[in-house]
mmCIF file of C-alpha atoms and ligand atoms in Angstrom:
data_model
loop_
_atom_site.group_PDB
_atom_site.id
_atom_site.type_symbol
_atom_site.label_atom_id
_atom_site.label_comp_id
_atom_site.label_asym_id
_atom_site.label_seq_id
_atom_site.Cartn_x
_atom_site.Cartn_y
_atom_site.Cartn_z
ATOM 1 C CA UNK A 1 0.000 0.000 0.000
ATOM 2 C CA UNK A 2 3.100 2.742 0.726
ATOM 3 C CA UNK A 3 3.520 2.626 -2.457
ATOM 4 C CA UNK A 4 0.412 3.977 -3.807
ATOM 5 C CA UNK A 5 0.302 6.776 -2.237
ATOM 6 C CA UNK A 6 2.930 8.349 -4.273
ATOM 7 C CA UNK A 7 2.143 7.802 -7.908
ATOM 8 C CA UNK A 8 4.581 7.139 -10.542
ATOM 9 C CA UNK A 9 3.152 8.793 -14.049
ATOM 10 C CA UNK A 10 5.893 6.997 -15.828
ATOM 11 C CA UNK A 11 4.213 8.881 -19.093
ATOM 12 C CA UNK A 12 5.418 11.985 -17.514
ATOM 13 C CA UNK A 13 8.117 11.082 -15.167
ATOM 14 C CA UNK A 14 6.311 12.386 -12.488
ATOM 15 C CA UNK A 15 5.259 11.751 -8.778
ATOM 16 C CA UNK A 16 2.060 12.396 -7.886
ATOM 17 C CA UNK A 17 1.066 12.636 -4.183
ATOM 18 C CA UNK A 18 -2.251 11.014 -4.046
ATOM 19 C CA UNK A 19 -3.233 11.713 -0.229
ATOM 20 C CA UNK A 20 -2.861 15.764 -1.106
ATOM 21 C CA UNK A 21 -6.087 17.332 -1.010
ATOM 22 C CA UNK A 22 -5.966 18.519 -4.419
ATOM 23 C CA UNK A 23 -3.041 16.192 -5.875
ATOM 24 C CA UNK A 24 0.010 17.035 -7.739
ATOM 25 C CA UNK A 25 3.553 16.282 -8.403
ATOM 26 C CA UNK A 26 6.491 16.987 -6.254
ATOM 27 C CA UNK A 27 10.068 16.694 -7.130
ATOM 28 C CA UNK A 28 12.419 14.282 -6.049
ATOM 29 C CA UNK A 29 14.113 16.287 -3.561
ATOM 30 C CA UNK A 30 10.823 17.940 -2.233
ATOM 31 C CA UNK A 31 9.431 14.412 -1.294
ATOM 32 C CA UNK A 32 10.687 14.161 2.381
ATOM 33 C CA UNK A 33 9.657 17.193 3.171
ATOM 34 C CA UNK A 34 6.414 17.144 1.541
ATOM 35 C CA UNK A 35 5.719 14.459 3.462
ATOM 36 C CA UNK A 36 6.676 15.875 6.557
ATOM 37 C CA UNK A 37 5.354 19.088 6.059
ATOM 38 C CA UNK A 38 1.655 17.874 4.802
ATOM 39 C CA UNK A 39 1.027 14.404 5.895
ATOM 40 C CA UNK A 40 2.747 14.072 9.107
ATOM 41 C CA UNK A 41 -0.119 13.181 11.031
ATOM 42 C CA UNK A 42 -1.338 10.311 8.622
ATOM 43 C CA UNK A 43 2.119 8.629 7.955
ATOM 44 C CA UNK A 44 4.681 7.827 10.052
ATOM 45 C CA UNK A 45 8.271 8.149 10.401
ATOM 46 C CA UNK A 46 8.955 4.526 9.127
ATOM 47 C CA UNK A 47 6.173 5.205 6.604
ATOM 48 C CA UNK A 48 7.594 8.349 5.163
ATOM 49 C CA UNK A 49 11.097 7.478 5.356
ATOM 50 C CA UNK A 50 10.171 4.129 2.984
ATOM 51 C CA UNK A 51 7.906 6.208 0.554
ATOM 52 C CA UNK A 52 11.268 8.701 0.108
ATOM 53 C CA UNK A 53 13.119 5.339 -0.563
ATOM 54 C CA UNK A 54 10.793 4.624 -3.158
ATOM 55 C CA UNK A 55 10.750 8.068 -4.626
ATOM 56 C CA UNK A 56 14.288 7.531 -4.792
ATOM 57 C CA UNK A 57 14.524 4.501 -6.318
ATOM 58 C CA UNK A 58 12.762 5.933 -9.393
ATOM 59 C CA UNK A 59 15.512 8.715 -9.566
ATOM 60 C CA UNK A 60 16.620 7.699 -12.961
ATOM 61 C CA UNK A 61 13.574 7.890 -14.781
ATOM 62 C CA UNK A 62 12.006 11.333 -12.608
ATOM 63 C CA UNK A 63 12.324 15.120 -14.371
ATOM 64 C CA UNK A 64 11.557 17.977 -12.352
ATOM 65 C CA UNK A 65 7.384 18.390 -12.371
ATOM 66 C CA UNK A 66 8.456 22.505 -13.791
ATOM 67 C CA UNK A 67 10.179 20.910 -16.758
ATOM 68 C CA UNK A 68 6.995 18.127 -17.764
ATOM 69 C CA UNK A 69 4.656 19.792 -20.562
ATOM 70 C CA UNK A 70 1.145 19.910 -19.841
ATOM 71 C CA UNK A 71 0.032 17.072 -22.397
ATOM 72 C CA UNK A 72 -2.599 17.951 -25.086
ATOM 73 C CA UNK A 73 -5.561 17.531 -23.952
ATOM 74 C CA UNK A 74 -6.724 15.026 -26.424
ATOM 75 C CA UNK A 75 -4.794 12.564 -24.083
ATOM 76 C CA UNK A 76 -7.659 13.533 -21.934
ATOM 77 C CA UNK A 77 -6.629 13.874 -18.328
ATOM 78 C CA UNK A 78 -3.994 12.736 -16.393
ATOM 79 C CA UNK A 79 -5.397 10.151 -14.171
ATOM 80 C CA UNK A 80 -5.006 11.205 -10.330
ATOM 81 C CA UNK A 81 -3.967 14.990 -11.129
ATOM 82 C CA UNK A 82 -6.058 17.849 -9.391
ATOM 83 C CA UNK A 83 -7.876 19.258 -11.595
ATOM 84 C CA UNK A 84 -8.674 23.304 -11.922
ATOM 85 C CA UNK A 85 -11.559 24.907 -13.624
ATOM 86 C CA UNK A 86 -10.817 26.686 -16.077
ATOM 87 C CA UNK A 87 -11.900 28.707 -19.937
ATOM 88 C CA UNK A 88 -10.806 27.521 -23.003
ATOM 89 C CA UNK A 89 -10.799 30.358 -25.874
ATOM 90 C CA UNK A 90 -12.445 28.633 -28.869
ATOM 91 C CA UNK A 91 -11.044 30.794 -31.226
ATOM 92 C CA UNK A 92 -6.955 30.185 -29.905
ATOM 93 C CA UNK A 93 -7.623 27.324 -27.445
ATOM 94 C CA UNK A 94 -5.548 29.751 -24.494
ATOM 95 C CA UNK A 95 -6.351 28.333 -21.157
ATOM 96 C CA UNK A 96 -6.995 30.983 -18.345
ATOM 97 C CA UNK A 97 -8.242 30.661 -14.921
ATOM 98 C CA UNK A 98 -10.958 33.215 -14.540
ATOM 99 C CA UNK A 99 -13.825 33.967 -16.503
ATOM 100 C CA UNK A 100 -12.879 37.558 -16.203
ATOM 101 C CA UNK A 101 -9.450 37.079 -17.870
ATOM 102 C CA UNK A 102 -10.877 34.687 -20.279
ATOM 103 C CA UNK A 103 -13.460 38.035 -21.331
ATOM 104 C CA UNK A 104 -10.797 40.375 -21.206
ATOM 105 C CA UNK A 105 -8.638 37.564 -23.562
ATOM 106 C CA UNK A 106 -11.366 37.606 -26.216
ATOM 107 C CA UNK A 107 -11.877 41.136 -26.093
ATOM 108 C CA UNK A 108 -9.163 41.182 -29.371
ATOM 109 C CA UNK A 109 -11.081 38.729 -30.942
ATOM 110 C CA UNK A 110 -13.841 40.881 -31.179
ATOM 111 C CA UNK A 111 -15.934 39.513 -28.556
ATOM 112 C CA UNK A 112 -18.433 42.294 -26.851
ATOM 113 C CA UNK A 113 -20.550 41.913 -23.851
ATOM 114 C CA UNK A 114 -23.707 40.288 -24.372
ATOM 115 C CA UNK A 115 -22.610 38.530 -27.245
ATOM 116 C CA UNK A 116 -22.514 34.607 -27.438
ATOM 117 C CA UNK A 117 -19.477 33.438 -25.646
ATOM 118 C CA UNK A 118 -16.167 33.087 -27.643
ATOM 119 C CA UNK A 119 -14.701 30.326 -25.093
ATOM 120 C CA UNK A 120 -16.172 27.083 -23.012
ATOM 121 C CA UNK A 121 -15.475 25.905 -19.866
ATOM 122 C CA UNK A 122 -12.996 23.150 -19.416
ATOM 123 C CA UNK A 123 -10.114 22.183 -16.715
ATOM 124 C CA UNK A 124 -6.720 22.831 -16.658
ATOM 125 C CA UNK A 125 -4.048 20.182 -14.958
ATOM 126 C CA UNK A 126 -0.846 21.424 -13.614
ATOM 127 C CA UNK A 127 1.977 18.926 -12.371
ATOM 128 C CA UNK A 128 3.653 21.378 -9.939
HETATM 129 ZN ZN1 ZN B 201 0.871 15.176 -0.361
HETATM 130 ZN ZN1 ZN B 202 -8.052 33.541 -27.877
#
């Protein structure tokens, strides 16, 4: 079960912290003290200290969560990953986080207030 909770996304090279409240990746040398910092209370010492083992047993094949590209999102999601809400721009597929920004983005394309929306709601994934 230790295991488990920390996630390899071998796709992306990636751990994934799976008992985070809204779950993402952490880099190899942020593990131990993720764990400490966030989940002290639910693992213990032994625990922790065998899930940084395991983190660093996959040191070879782990990138820093920063460098891993967000993958198109015809992959669909990434299985596990928190997902945010977010706007999609139909006319240059930009991501934003707001629906304000996402109006003021459009804005260029011509888009005017009470007008059919120029973008859709969607999610966006981030691995850090
Ligand atoms: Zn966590
Ligand atoms: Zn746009």
């Amino acid at each position: 079960m230790t295991v488990n909770i920390l996630q390899f996304l071998s796709a992306y090279g990636v751990l994934l912290c799976t008992i985070c409240k809204e779950p993402h990746c952490i880099p190899l040398r942020g593990v131990e003290q993720h764990l400490r910092d966030f989940h002290k209370d639910t693992l213990t010492k032994k625990h922790r200290a065998e899930l940084v083992k395991y983190a660093h047993s996959l040191k070879e094949q782990l990138v820093n969560p920063k460098d891993v590209v967000t993958p198109p999102k015809e992959n669909g999601p990434v299985p596990g990953l928190y997902k945010i809400n977010g706007w999609e721009c139909l006319i240059c597929q930009k991501l934003l986080g707001t629906e304000d920004s996402i109006q003021m983005h459009c804005r260029p394309h011509g888009w005017k207030l009470n007008e059919p929306h120029m973008w859709k709601r969607t999610y966006i994934q981030v691995f850090t």
